Coordinates of C-alpha atoms and ligand atoms in Angstrom, one line a residue:
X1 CA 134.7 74.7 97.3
X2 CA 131.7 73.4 99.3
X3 CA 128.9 71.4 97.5
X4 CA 125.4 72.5 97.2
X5 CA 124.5 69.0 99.0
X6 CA 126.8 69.6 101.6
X7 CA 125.7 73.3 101.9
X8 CA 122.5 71.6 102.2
X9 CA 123.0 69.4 104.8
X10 CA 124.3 71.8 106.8
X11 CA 121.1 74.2 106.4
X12 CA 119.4 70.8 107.5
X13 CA 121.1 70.8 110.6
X14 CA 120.6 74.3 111.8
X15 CA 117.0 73.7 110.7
X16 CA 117.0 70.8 113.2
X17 CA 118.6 73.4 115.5
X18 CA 115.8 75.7 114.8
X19 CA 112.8 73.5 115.6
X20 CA 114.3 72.4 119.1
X21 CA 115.1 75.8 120.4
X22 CA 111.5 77.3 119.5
X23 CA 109.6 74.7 120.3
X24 CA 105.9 74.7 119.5
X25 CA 106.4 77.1 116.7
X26 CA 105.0 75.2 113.9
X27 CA 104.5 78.6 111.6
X28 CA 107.8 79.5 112.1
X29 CA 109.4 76.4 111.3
X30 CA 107.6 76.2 108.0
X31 CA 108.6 79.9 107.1
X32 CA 112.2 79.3 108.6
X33 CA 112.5 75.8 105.8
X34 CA 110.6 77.4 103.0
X35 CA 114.0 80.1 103.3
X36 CA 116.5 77.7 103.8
X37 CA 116.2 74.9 101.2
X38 CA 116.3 77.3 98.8
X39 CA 119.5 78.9 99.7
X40 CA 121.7 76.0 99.3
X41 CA 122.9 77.3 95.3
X42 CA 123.7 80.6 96.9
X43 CA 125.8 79.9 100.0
X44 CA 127.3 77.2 97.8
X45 CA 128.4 79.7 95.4
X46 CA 129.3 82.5 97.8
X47 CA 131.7 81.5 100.2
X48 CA 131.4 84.7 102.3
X49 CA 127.9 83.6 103.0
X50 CA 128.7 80.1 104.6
X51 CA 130.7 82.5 107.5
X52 CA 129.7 80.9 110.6
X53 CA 127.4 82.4 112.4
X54 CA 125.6 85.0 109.8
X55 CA 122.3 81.9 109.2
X56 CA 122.3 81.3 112.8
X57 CA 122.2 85.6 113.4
X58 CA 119.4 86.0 110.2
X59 CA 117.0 83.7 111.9
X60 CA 117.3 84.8 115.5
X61 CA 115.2 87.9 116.2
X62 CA 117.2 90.9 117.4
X63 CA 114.4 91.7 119.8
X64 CA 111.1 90.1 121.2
X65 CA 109.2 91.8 123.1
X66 CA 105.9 90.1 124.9
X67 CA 103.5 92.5 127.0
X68 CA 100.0 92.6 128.6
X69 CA 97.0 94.4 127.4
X70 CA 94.3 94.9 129.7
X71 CA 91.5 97.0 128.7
X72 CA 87.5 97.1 129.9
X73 CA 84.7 95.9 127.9
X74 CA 81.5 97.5 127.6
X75 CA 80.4 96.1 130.6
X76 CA 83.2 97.4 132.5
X77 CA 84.4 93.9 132.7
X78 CA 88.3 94.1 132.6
X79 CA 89.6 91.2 130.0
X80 CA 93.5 90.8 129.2
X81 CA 95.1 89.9 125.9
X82 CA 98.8 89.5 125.2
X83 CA 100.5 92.2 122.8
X84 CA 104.0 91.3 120.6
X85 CA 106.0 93.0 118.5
X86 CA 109.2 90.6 116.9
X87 CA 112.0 93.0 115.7
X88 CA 113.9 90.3 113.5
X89 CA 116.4 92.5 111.7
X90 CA 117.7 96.5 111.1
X91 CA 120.4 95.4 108.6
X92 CA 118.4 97.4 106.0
X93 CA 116.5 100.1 107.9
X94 CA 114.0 100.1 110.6
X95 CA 111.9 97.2 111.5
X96 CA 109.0 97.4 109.2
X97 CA 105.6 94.9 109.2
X98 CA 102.5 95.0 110.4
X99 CA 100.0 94.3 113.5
X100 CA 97.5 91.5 113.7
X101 CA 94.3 91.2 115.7
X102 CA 93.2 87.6 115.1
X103 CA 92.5 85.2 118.2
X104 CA 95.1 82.9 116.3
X105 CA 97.9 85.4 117.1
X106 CA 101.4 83.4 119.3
X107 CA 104.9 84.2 119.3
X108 CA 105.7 81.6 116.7
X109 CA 102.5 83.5 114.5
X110 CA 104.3 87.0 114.9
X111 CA 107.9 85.2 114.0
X112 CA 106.6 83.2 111.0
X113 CA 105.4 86.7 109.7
X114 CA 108.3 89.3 111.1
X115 CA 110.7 86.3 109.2
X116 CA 109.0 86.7 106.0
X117 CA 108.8 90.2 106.4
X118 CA 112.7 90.4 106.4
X119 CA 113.0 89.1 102.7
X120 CA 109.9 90.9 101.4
X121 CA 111.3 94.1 102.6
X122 CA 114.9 93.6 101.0
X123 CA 112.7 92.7 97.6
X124 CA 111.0 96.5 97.7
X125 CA 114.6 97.7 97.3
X126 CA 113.6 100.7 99.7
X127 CA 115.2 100.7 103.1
X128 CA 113.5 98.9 105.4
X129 CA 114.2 96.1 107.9
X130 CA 111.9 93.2 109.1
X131 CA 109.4 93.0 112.4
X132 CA 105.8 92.0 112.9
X133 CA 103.6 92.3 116.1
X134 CA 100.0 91.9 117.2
X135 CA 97.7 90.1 119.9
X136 CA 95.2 87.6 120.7
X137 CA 92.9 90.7 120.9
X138 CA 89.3 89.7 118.7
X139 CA 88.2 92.7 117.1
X140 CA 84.8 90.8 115.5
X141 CA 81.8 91.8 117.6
X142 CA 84.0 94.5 119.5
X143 CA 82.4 98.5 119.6
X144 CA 84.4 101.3 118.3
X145 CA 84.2 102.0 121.4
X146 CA 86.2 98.8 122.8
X147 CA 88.2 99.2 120.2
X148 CA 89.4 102.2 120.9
X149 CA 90.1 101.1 124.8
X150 CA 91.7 98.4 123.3
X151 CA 94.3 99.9 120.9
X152 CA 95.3 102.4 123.7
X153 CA 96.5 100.3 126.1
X154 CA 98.1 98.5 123.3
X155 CA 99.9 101.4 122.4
X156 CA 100.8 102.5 126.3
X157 CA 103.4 99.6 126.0
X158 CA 104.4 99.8 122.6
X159 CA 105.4 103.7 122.5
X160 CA 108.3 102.8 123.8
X161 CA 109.8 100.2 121.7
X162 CA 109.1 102.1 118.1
X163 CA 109.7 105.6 116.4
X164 CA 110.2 106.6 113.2
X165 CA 114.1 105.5 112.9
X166 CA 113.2 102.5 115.1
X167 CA 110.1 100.4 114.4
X168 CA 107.2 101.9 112.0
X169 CA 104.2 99.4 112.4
X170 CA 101.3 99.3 110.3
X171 CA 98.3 97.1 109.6
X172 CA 97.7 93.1 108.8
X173 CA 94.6 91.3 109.6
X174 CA 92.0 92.9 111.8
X175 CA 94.0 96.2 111.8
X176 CA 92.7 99.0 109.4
X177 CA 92.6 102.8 109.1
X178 CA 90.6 102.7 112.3
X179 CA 93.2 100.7 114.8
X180 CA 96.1 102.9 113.2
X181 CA 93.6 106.0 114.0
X182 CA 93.5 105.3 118.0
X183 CA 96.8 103.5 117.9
X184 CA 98.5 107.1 116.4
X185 CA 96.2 108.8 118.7
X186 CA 97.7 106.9 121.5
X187 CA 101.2 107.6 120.7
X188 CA 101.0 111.3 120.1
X189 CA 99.4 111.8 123.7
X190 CA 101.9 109.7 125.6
X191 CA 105.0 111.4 123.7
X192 CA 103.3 114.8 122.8
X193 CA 105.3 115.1 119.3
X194 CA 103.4 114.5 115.6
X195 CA 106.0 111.8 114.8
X196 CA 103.5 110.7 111.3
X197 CA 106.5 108.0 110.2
X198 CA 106.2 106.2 113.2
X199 CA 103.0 104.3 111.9
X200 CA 101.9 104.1 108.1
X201 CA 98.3 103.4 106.8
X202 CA 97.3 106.3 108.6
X203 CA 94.1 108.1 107.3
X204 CA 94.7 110.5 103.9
X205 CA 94.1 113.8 105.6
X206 CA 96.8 113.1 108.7
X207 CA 99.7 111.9 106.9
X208 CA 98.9 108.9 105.1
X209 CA 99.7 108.0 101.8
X210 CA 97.0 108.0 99.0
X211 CA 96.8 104.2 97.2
X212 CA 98.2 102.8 100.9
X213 CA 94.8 100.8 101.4
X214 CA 95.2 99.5 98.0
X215 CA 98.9 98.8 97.2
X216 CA 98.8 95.2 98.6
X217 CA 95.8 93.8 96.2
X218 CA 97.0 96.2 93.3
X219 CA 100.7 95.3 93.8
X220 CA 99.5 91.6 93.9
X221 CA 97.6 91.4 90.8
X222 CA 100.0 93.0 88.7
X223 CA 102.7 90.6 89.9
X224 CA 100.3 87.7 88.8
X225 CA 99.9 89.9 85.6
X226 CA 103.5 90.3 85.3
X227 CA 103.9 86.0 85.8
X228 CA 101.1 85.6 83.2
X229 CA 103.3 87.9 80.6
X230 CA 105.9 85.5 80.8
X231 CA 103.5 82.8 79.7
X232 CA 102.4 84.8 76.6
X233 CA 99.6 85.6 78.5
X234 CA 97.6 88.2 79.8
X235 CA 94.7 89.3 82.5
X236 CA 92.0 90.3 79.7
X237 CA 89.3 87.6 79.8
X238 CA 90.6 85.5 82.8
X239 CA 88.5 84.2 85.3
X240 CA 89.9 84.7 89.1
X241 CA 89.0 83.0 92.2
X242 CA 89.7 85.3 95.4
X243 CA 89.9 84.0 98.7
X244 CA 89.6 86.6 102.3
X245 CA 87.1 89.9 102.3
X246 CA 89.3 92.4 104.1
X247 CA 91.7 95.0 102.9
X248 CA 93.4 92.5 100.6
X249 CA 90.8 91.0 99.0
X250 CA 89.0 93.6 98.2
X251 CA 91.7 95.8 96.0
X252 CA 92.6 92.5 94.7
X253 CA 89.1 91.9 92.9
X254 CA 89.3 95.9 91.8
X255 CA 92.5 95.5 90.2
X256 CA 91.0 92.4 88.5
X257 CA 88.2 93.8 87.5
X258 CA 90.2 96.9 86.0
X259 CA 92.4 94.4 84.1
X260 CA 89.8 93.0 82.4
X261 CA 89.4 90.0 84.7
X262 CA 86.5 88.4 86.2
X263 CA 86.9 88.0 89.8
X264 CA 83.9 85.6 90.9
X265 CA 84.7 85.0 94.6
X266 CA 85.5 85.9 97.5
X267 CA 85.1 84.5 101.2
X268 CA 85.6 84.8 104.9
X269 CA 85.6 82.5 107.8
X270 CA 82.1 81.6 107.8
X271 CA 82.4 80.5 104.3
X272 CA 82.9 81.8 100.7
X273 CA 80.7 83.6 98.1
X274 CA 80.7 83.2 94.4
X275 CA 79.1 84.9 91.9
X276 CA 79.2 84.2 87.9
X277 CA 78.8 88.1 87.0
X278 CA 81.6 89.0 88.9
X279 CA 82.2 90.6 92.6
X280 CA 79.9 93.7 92.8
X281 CA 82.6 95.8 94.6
X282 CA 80.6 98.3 95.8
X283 CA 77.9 96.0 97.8
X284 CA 81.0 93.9 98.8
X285 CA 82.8 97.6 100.2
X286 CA 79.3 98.1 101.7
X287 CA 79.3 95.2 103.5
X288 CA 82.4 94.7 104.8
X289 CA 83.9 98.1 105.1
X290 CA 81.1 100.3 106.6
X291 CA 78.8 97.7 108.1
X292 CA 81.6 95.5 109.2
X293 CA 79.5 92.4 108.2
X294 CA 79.9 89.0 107.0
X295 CA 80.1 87.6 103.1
X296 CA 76.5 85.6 103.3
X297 CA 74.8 89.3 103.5
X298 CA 76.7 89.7 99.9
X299 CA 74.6 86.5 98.2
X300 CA 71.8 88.1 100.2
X301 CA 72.0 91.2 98.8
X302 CA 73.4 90.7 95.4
X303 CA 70.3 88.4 93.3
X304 CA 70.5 85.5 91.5
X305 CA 73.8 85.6 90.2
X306 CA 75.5 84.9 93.6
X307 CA 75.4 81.9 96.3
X308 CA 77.2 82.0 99.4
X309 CA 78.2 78.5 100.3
X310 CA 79.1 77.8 104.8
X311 CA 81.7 76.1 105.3
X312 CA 83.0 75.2 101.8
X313 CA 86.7 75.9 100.0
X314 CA 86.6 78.6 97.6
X315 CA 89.4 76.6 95.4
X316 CA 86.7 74.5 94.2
X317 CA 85.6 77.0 92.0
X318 CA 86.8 76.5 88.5
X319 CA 89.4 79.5 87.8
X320 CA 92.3 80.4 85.6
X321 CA 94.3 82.5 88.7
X322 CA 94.3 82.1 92.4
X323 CA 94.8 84.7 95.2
X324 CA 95.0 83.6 98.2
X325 CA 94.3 86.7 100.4
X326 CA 92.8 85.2 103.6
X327 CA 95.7 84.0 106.0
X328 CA 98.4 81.0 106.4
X329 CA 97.8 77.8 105.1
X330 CA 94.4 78.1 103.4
X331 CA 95.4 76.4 100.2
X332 CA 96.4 72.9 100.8
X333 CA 97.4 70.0 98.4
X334 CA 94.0 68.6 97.6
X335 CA 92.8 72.2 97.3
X336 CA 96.4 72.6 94.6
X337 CA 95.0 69.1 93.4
X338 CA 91.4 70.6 92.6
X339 CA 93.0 73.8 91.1
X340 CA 95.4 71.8 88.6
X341 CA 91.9 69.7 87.7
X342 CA 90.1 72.7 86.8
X343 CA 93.4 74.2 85.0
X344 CA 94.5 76.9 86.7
X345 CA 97.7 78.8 85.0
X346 CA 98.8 81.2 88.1
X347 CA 99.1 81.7 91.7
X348 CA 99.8 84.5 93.4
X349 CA 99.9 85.2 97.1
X350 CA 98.1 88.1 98.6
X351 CA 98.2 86.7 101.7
X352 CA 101.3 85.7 103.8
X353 CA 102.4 81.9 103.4
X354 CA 98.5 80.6 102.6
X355 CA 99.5 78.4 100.8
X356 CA 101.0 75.0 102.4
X357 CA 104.4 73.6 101.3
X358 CA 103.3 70.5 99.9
X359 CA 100.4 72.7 97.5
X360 CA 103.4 74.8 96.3
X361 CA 105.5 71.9 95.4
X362 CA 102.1 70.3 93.8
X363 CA 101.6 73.7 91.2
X364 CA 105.3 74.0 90.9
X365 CA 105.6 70.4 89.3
X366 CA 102.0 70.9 87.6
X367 CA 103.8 73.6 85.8
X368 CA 101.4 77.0 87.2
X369 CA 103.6 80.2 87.9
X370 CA 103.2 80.4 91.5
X371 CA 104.1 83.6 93.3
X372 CA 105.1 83.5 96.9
X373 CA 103.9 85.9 99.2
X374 CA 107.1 87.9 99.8
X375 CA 107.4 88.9 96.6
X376 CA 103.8 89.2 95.4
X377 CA 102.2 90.9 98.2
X378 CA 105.0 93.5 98.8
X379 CA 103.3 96.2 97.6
X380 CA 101.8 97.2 100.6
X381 CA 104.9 97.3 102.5
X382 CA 106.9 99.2 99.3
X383 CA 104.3 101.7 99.7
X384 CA 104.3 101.8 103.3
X385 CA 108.1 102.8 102.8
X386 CA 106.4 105.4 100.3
X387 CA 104.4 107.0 103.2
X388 CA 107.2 107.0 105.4
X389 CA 109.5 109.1 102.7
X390 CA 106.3 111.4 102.4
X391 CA 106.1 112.0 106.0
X392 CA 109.9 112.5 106.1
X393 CA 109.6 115.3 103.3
X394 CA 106.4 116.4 105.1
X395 CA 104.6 116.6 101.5
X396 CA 102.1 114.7 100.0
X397 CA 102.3 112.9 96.3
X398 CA 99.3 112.6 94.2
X399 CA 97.5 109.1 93.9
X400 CA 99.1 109.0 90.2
X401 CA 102.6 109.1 91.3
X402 CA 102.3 106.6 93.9
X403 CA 100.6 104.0 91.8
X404 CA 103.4 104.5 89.6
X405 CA 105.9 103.6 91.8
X406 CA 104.1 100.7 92.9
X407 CA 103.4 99.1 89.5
X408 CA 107.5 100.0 89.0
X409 CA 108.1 98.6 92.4
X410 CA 106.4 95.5 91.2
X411 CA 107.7 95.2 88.0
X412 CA 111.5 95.6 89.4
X413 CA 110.5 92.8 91.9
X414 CA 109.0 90.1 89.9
X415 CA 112.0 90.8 87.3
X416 CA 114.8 90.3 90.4
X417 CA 112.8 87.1 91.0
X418 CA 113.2 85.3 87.9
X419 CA 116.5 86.3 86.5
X420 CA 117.6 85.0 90.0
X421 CA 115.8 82.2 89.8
X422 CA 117.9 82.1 86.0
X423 CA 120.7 82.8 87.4
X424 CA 120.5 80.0 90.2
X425 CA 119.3 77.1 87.4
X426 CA 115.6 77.3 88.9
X427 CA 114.2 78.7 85.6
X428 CA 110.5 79.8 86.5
X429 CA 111.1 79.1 90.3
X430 CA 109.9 82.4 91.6
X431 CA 110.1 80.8 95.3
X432 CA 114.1 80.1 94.8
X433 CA 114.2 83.4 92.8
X434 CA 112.9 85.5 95.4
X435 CA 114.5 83.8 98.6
X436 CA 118.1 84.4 97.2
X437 CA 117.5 87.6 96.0
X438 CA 116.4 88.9 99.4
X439 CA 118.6 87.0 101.0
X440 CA 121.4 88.5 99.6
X441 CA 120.6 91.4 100.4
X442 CA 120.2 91.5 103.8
X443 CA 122.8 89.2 104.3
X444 CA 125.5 91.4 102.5
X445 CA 124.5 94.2 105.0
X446 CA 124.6 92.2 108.1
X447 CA 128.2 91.3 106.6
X448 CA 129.1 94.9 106.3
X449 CA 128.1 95.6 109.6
X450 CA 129.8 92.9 111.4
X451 CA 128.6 90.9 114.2
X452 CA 125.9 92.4 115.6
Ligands
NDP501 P1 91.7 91.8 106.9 O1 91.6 91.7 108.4 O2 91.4 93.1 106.2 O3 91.0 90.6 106.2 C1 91.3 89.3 106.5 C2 90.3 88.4 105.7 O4 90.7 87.0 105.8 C3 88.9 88.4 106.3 O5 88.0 88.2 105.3 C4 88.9 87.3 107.3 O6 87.7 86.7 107.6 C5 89.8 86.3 106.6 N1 90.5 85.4 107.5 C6 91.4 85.8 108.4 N2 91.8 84.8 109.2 C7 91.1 83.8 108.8 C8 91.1 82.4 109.2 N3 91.8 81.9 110.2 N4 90.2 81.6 108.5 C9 89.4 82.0 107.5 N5 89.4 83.3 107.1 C10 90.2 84.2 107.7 O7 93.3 91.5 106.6 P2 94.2 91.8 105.3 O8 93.3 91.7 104.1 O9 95.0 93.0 105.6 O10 95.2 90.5 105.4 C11 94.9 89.3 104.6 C12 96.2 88.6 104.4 O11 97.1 89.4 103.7 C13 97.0 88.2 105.7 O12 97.7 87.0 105.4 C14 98.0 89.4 105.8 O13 99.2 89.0 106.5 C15 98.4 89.6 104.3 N6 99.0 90.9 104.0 C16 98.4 92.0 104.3 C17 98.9 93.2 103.9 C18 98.3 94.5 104.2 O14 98.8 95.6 103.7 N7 97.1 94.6 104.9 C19 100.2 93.3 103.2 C20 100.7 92.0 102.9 C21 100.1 90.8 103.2 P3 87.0 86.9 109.0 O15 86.6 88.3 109.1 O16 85.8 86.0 109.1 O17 88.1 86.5 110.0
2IT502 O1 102.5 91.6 105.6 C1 102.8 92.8 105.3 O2 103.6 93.1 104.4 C2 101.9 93.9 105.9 N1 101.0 93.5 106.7 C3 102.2 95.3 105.6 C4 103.3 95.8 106.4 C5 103.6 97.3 106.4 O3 104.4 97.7 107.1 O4 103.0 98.0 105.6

């Protein structure tokens, strides 16, 4: 029987391995540790999963693919960008995860996210592998029009690498109902056939699935409301800090706000907002979803309960819960430090890794519940999977029915996440908790399948 130290060390070596044979991939290195010091208790215990070869197969991707995007501006000027799509692993369906536009956007970006994306997807419990893509490609300041241009040569390369039993893309930052609108567009003129489950988020009257838009913020809150149960606690009364201004963000502070929460902030990257009365969710939907505008225009706007502040961290705001729903490594250690000042009981991630490893370990020994990303935010992926079932069926379910399998989705998740965590003496670890259990799910159907 193998230790759990010597399990360890020999998770240490492959990450070693790792980090010299994907060089200047700093994201992915951080998401490929996160995983594997946590596994040590389970690979320990399971002999199967110390086989040779099955860690070295779940971290390499079983595709990468790496493509140029050139498309002409408004002044006819032609610009290029560089289009990925990372299809990690099938062992559990096809490659599901999202597409991000962000000038930030690298091969070791779209692995740190198609990685995750792999254990977030086993959590759901639907059948769905991990993948993630994306480009360079700026949408701020970009025309519909340019957009459009844009997303269509995009899509001229991609049509061939997905399909609705292959890869089923969706959105992730700075792609919304209107990229999956010219990206579907795109696909159904190149292969002339209404495929709807290739893509999901797509718009409620051509296929999409109601409560899609909101399922990541909803999902995320009522995993936070499900870690504050645990405490004896519940949402009524709390005060919320909310990081980001985009599709997450925003159905985040709703939920809150429905809960019985006050959500005060909310941000972007020219700086954050915050407003004692709570987020006006309307102006803020105004703002950012029809005029495509920046947070200051909120304080603007909003009177003398709000002040936008440039620059500025949003955790300095005193707050009982903390959603990161921005992007990676937002939330550092003196931001965890300023958090734990002001007393903050829960953490829950909205947002894919924001928060940085040394912050996590911070709340974890401060004693906050902290909820990691691939558990928390896996509503929008869960019901994702929902959309695709619809469009399988070719029927539609009502709003109620798919908000109920999303809070059941959640409720199944955050339980699988601490009676693992339990059952893997990491009481309250929801980081361990939810690592093993996605692990081992995907890993028992890579072992099923063989060497592939
Ligand atoms: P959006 O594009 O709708 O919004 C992103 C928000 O984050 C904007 O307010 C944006 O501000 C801000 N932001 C992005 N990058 C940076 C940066 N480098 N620095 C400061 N602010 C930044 O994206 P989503 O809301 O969809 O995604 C937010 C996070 O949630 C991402 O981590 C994503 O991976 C994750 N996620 C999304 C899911 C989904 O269903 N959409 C599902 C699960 C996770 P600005 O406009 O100024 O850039
Ligand atoms: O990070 C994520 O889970 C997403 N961006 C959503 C992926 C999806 O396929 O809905």
């Amino acid at each position: 029987m193998t230790t759990r130290s010597e399990t360890q060390t020999t998770l240490d070596h492959l990450l070693t391995e790792i980090e010299h044979r994907n060089p200047a991939q700093p994201e992915f290195h951080q998401a490929a540790h996160e995983v594997l010091e946590t596994l040590a208790p389970v690979v320990a215990a399971r002999p199967e999963y110390a086989e040779p070869g099955l860690i070295e197969r779940l971290v390499e991707p079983e595709r990468q693919v790496i493509f140029r995007v050139p498309w002409q501006d408004d002044q006819g000027r032609v610009r290029v960008n560089r289009g990925f799509r990372v299809e990690f692993n099938s062992a559990l369906g096809p490659y599901k995860g999202g597409l991000r536009f962000h000038p930030s956007v690298n091969l070791g970006v779209i692995k740190f996210l198609g990685f995750e994306q792999i254990f977030k997807n086993a959590l759901t419990g639907l059948g769905i592998g991990g993948g993630k893509g994306g480009s360079d490609f700026d949408p701020h300041g970009r025309s519909d029009a340019e957009v459009m241009r844009f997303c269509q040569s995009f899509m001229t390369e991609l049509y061939r690498h997905i399909g609705e039993h292959t890869d089923v893309p969706a959105g992730d930052i700075g792609v919304g109902g209107r990229e999956i609108g010219y990206l579907f567009g795109q696909y159904r003129r190149i292969t002339n056939r209404w495929e709807a489950g290739v893509l999901t988020g797509k718009g409620r009257g051509w296929g999409g699935s109601l409560i899609r838009p909101e399922a990541t913020g909803y999902g995320n809150v009522l995993f936070a409301a499900a870690m504050m149960r645990e405490r004896g606690e519940d949402l009524e009364g709390q005060t919320a800090v909310v990081s980001g201004s985009g599709n997450v963000a925003i159905y985040t502070i709703e939920k809150l706000t429905a809960l019985g929460a006050n959500a005060v902030t909310c941000s972007d990257s020219s700086g954050y907002v915050v407003d004692e009365k709570g987020i006006d969710l309307d102006l803020l939907k105004q703002i950012k979803e029809v005029e495509r505008g920046r947070v200051d225009a909120y304080a603007e706007r909003r009177g003398a309960s709000a002040r936008f502040v440039p620059g500025g961290s949003v955790w300095d705001v005193p707050a009982d819960l903390a959603l990161p729903s921005a992007t990676q490594n937002e939330l550092d250690e003196n931001a965890a430090a300023t958090l734990i000042r002001n007393g903050v009981k829960a953490v829950s991630e909205g947002a894919n890794m924001p928060t940085t490893p040394e912050a996590v370990h911070l709340l974890q020994q401060a004693g906050v519940a902290f909820g990691p990303g691939k558990a928390a935010n896996a509503g929008g992926v869960a019901v994702s999977a929902l959309e695709m079932a619809q469009n399988h069926a070719r029927t539609s379910w009502t709003a109620t029915r798919v908000e109920e399998e999303l809070a059941d989705i959640m409720t199944s998740i955050h339980t699988t996440c601490h009676e693992t965590a339990e059952r893997y003496d990491a009481p309250g670890d929801y980081v361990t908790g939810a690592n093993i259990a996605g692990f081992e799910r995907v890993a028992d159907a890579m072992l099923a399948q063989g060497v592939i």
